[in-house]
Amino acid sequence: PMVSGGCIPVMGSEVRLRVFTGAGRKASCSRRDDALEIRVPPHVPSDDYAKAIQNAVLEWYRALALEEFRARTVVWAERLKVTPGRVLVSNPKARWGSCDVNNNIRLNWRLVMAPPDLVDYVVAHELCHVVHKNHSRRFWNKLATVMPDWQERRNELRRRGPGLSL
């Protein structure tokens, strides 16, 4: 649960939560060393306390996701020799990523909970769609040139995926 002393997954590692009373209009989060500090204003009613913490963590996750996904996209786009459009964080119910006709890459914010090798799998997968807009043999061959173990990563994501949620 999201209480002081609880843990959340961040890039495959467990990060401890520290909840404090703090100033501000709404609850906020920041990373401090090995912990995620959540500050909840004193005016938040006890009935809304858990929701305030969850919203603050979600906002923090989404910001981290955008930063991490953009950085990983630069690395994998160079390896794959492709030029994507924008990198966006999304909140779909049933997919990890997508690549649209303008080559914009959308990645599910929940992916930031997964280990880096699984994040890289989804990023590289979507970047292959810049060239191949389908899952043809050429698509999978392109992915295999930079990630020979893509099948193991995909299977691991399928195994862990249901647990990546708030």
PDB file of N, CA, C and O in Angstrom, residues 76 80 120-128 132 135 137-151 154:
ATOM      1  N   TRP A  76      18.013   3.972 -28.662  1.00  0.00           N
ATOM      2  CA  TRP A  76      17.557   2.916 -29.567  1.00  0.00           C
ATOM      3  C   TRP A  76      17.304   3.425 -30.981  1.00  0.00           C
ATOM      4  O   TRP A  76      17.506   2.689 -31.951  1.00  0.00           O
ATOM      5  N   LEU A  80      18.971   1.722 -34.219  1.00  0.00           N
ATOM      6  CA  LEU A  80      18.117   1.238 -35.309  1.00  0.00           C
ATOM      7  C   LEU A  80      18.187   2.115 -36.556  1.00  0.00           C
ATOM      8  O   LEU A  80      17.595   1.778 -37.582  1.00  0.00           O
ATOM      9  N   ASP A 120      13.360  -1.106 -22.659  1.00  0.00           N
ATOM     10  CA  ASP A 120      14.100  -1.071 -23.926  1.00  0.00           C
ATOM     11  C   ASP A 120      13.419  -1.915 -24.998  1.00  0.00           C
ATOM     12  O   ASP A 120      13.390  -1.543 -26.168  1.00  0.00           O
ATOM     13  N   TYR A 121      12.870  -3.063 -24.597  1.00  0.00           N
ATOM     14  CA  TYR A 121      12.163  -3.905 -25.567  1.00  0.00           C
ATOM     15  C   TYR A 121      11.010  -3.131 -26.202  1.00  0.00           C
ATOM     16  O   TYR A 121      10.857  -3.123 -27.425  1.00  0.00           O
ATOM     17  N   VAL A 122      10.178  -2.487 -25.388  1.00  0.00           N
ATOM     18  CA  VAL A 122       9.015  -1.775 -25.923  1.00  0.00           C
ATOM     19  C   VAL A 122       9.469  -0.580 -26.765  1.00  0.00           C
ATOM     20  O   VAL A 122       8.936  -0.345 -27.853  1.00  0.00           O
ATOM     21  N   VAL A 123      10.459   0.149 -26.305  1.00  0.00           N
ATOM     22  CA  VAL A 123      10.969   1.306 -27.063  1.00  0.00           C
ATOM     23  C   VAL A 123      11.492   0.850 -28.423  1.00  0.00           C
ATOM     24  O   VAL A 123      11.109   1.395 -29.464  1.00  0.00           O
ATOM     25  N   ALA A 124      12.351  -0.166 -28.424  1.00  0.00           N
ATOM     26  CA  ALA A 124      12.917  -0.658 -29.689  1.00  0.00           C
ATOM     27  C   ALA A 124      11.821  -1.212 -30.595  1.00  0.00           C
ATOM     28  O   ALA A 124      11.825  -0.986 -31.813  1.00  0.00           O
ATOM     29  N   HIS A 125      10.860  -1.925 -30.019  1.00  0.00           N
ATOM     30  CA  HIS A 125       9.735  -2.482 -30.778  1.00  0.00           C
ATOM     31  C   HIS A 125       8.988  -1.352 -31.504  1.00  0.00           C
ATOM     32  O   HIS A 125       8.757  -1.424 -32.718  1.00  0.00           O
ATOM     33  N   GLU A 126       8.629  -0.312 -30.770  1.00  0.00           N
ATOM     34  CA  GLU A 126       7.875   0.793 -31.382  1.00  0.00           C
ATOM     35  C   GLU A 126       8.718   1.529 -32.418  1.00  0.00           C
ATOM     36  O   GLU A 126       8.199   1.963 -33.449  1.00  0.00           O
ATOM     37  N   LEU A 127      10.009   1.658 -32.174  1.00  0.00           N
ATOM     38  CA  LEU A 127      10.885   2.326 -33.151  1.00  0.00           C
ATOM     39  C   LEU A 127      11.000   1.523 -34.444  1.00  0.00           C
ATOM     40  O   LEU A 127      11.149   2.109 -35.521  1.00  0.00           O
ATOM     41  N   CYS A 128      10.897   0.216 -34.377  1.00  0.00           N
ATOM     42  CA  CYS A 128      10.906  -0.601 -35.596  1.00  0.00           C
ATOM     43  C   CYS A 128       9.676  -0.303 -36.453  1.00  0.00           C
ATOM     44  O   CYS A 128       9.718  -0.437 -37.679  1.00  0.00           O
ATOM     45  N   HIS A 132       8.639  -0.253 -40.404  1.00  0.00           N
ATOM     46  CA  HIS A 132       7.680  -1.300 -40.770  1.00  0.00           C
ATOM     47  C   HIS A 132       6.425  -1.114 -39.920  1.00  0.00           C
ATOM     48  O   HIS A 132       6.456  -1.362 -38.722  1.00  0.00           O
ATOM     49  N   HIS A 135       3.692  -6.162 -38.215  1.00  0.00           N
ATOM     50  CA  HIS A 135       4.543  -7.156 -37.555  1.00  0.00           C
ATOM     51  C   HIS A 135       4.983  -8.227 -38.564  1.00  0.00           C
ATOM     52  O   HIS A 135       4.877  -9.419 -38.306  1.00  0.00           O
ATOM     53  N   ARG A 137       7.737 -10.253 -41.102  1.00  0.00           N
ATOM     54  CA  ARG A 137       9.036 -10.877 -40.840  1.00  0.00           C
ATOM     55  C   ARG A 137      10.139  -9.818 -40.863  1.00  0.00           C
ATOM     56  O   ARG A 137      11.067  -9.851 -40.059  1.00  0.00           O
ATOM     57  N   ARG A 138      10.028  -8.854 -41.783  1.00  0.00           N
ATOM     58  CA  ARG A 138      11.047  -7.788 -41.849  1.00  0.00           C
ATOM     59  C   ARG A 138      11.076  -6.959 -40.572  1.00  0.00           C
ATOM     60  O   ARG A 138      12.139  -6.558 -40.117  1.00  0.00           O
ATOM     61  N   PHE A 139       9.901  -6.707 -39.991  1.00  0.00           N
ATOM     62  CA  PHE A 139       9.824  -5.993 -38.714  1.00  0.00           C
ATOM     63  C   PHE A 139      10.620  -6.739 -37.638  1.00  0.00           C
ATOM     64  O   PHE A 139      11.494  -6.175 -36.980  1.00  0.00           O
ATOM     65  N   TRP A 140      10.302  -8.031 -37.452  1.00  0.00           N
ATOM     66  CA  TRP A 140      10.962  -8.815 -36.401  1.00  0.00           C
ATOM     67  C   TRP A 140      12.456  -8.976 -36.680  1.00  0.00           C
ATOM     68  O   TRP A 140      13.265  -8.980 -35.743  1.00  0.00           O
ATOM     69  N   ASN A 141      12.837  -9.084 -37.940  1.00  0.00           N
ATOM     70  CA  ASN A 141      14.261  -9.180 -38.291  1.00  0.00           C
ATOM     71  C   ASN A 141      15.006  -7.899 -37.910  1.00  0.00           C
ATOM     72  O   ASN A 141      16.135  -7.955 -37.433  1.00  0.00           O
ATOM     73  N   LYS A 142      14.362  -6.751 -38.156  1.00  0.00           N
ATOM     74  CA  LYS A 142      14.982  -5.471 -37.794  1.00  0.00           C
ATOM     75  C   LYS A 142      15.186  -5.401 -36.283  1.00  0.00           C
ATOM     76  O   LYS A 142      16.254  -5.015 -35.816  1.00  0.00           O
ATOM     77  N   LEU A 143      14.166  -5.790 -35.530  1.00  0.00           N
ATOM     78  CA  LEU A 143      14.291  -5.777 -34.073  1.00  0.00           C
ATOM     79  C   LEU A 143      15.403  -6.723 -33.628  1.00  0.00           C
ATOM     80  O   LEU A 143      16.222  -6.376 -32.770  1.00  0.00           O
ATOM     81  N   ALA A 144      15.469  -7.894 -34.245  1.00  0.00           N
ATOM     82  CA  ALA A 144      16.477  -8.891 -33.870  1.00  0.00           C
ATOM     83  C   ALA A 144      17.906  -8.418 -34.138  1.00  0.00           C
ATOM     84  O   ALA A 144      18.832  -8.849 -33.452  1.00  0.00           O
ATOM     85  N   THR A 145      18.079  -7.508 -35.100  1.00  0.00           N
ATOM     86  CA  THR A 145      19.451  -7.028 -35.389  1.00  0.00           C
ATOM     87  C   THR A 145      20.035  -6.258 -34.204  1.00  0.00           C
ATOM     88  O   THR A 145      21.243  -6.271 -34.002  1.00  0.00           O
ATOM     89  N   VAL A 146      19.191  -5.590 -33.414  1.00  0.00           N
ATOM     90  CA  VAL A 146      19.694  -4.824 -32.272  1.00  0.00           C
ATOM     91  C   VAL A 146      19.364  -5.478 -30.932  1.00  0.00           C
ATOM     92  O   VAL A 146      19.915  -5.106 -29.900  1.00  0.00           O
ATOM     93  N   MET A 147      18.443  -6.458 -30.957  1.00  0.00           N
ATOM     94  CA  MET A 147      17.990  -7.088 -29.720  1.00  0.00           C
ATOM     95  C   MET A 147      17.700  -8.568 -29.986  1.00  0.00           C
ATOM     96  O   MET A 147      16.550  -8.971 -30.129  1.00  0.00           O
ATOM     97  N   PRO A 148      18.752  -9.381 -30.052  1.00  0.00           N
ATOM     98  CA  PRO A 148      18.554 -10.803 -30.375  1.00  0.00           C
ATOM     99  C   PRO A 148      17.665 -11.549 -29.369  1.00  0.00           C
ATOM    100  O   PRO A 148      17.045 -12.546 -29.729  1.00  0.00           O
ATOM    101  N   ASP A 149      17.574 -11.058 -28.139  1.00  0.00           N
ATOM    102  CA  ASP A 149      16.773 -11.731 -27.114  1.00  0.00           C
ATOM    103  C   ASP A 149      15.379 -11.121 -26.960  1.00  0.00           C
ATOM    104  O   ASP A 149      14.745 -11.258 -25.917  1.00  0.00           O
ATOM    105  N   TRP A 150      14.861 -10.495 -28.015  1.00  0.00           N
ATOM    106  CA  TRP A 150      13.572  -9.808 -27.913  1.00  0.00           C
ATOM    107  C   TRP A 150      12.442 -10.733 -27.462  1.00  0.00           C
ATOM    108  O   TRP A 150      11.551 -10.317 -26.739  1.00  0.00           O
ATOM    109  N   GLN A 151      12.479 -12.001 -27.859  1.00  0.00           N
ATOM    110  CA  GLN A 151      11.386 -12.917 -27.482  1.00  0.00           C
ATOM    111  C   GLN A 151      11.356 -13.165 -25.967  1.00  0.00           C
ATOM    112  O   GLN A 151      10.291 -13.187 -25.367  1.00  0.00           O
ATOM    113  N   ARG A 154       9.950 -10.048 -24.430  1.00  0.00           N
ATOM    114  CA  ARG A 154       8.504  -9.969 -24.631  1.00  0.00           C
ATOM    115  C   ARG A 154       7.783 -10.913 -23.672  1.00  0.00           C
ATOM    116  O   ARG A 154       6.780 -10.549 -23.051  1.00  0.00           O
TER     117      ARG A 154
END
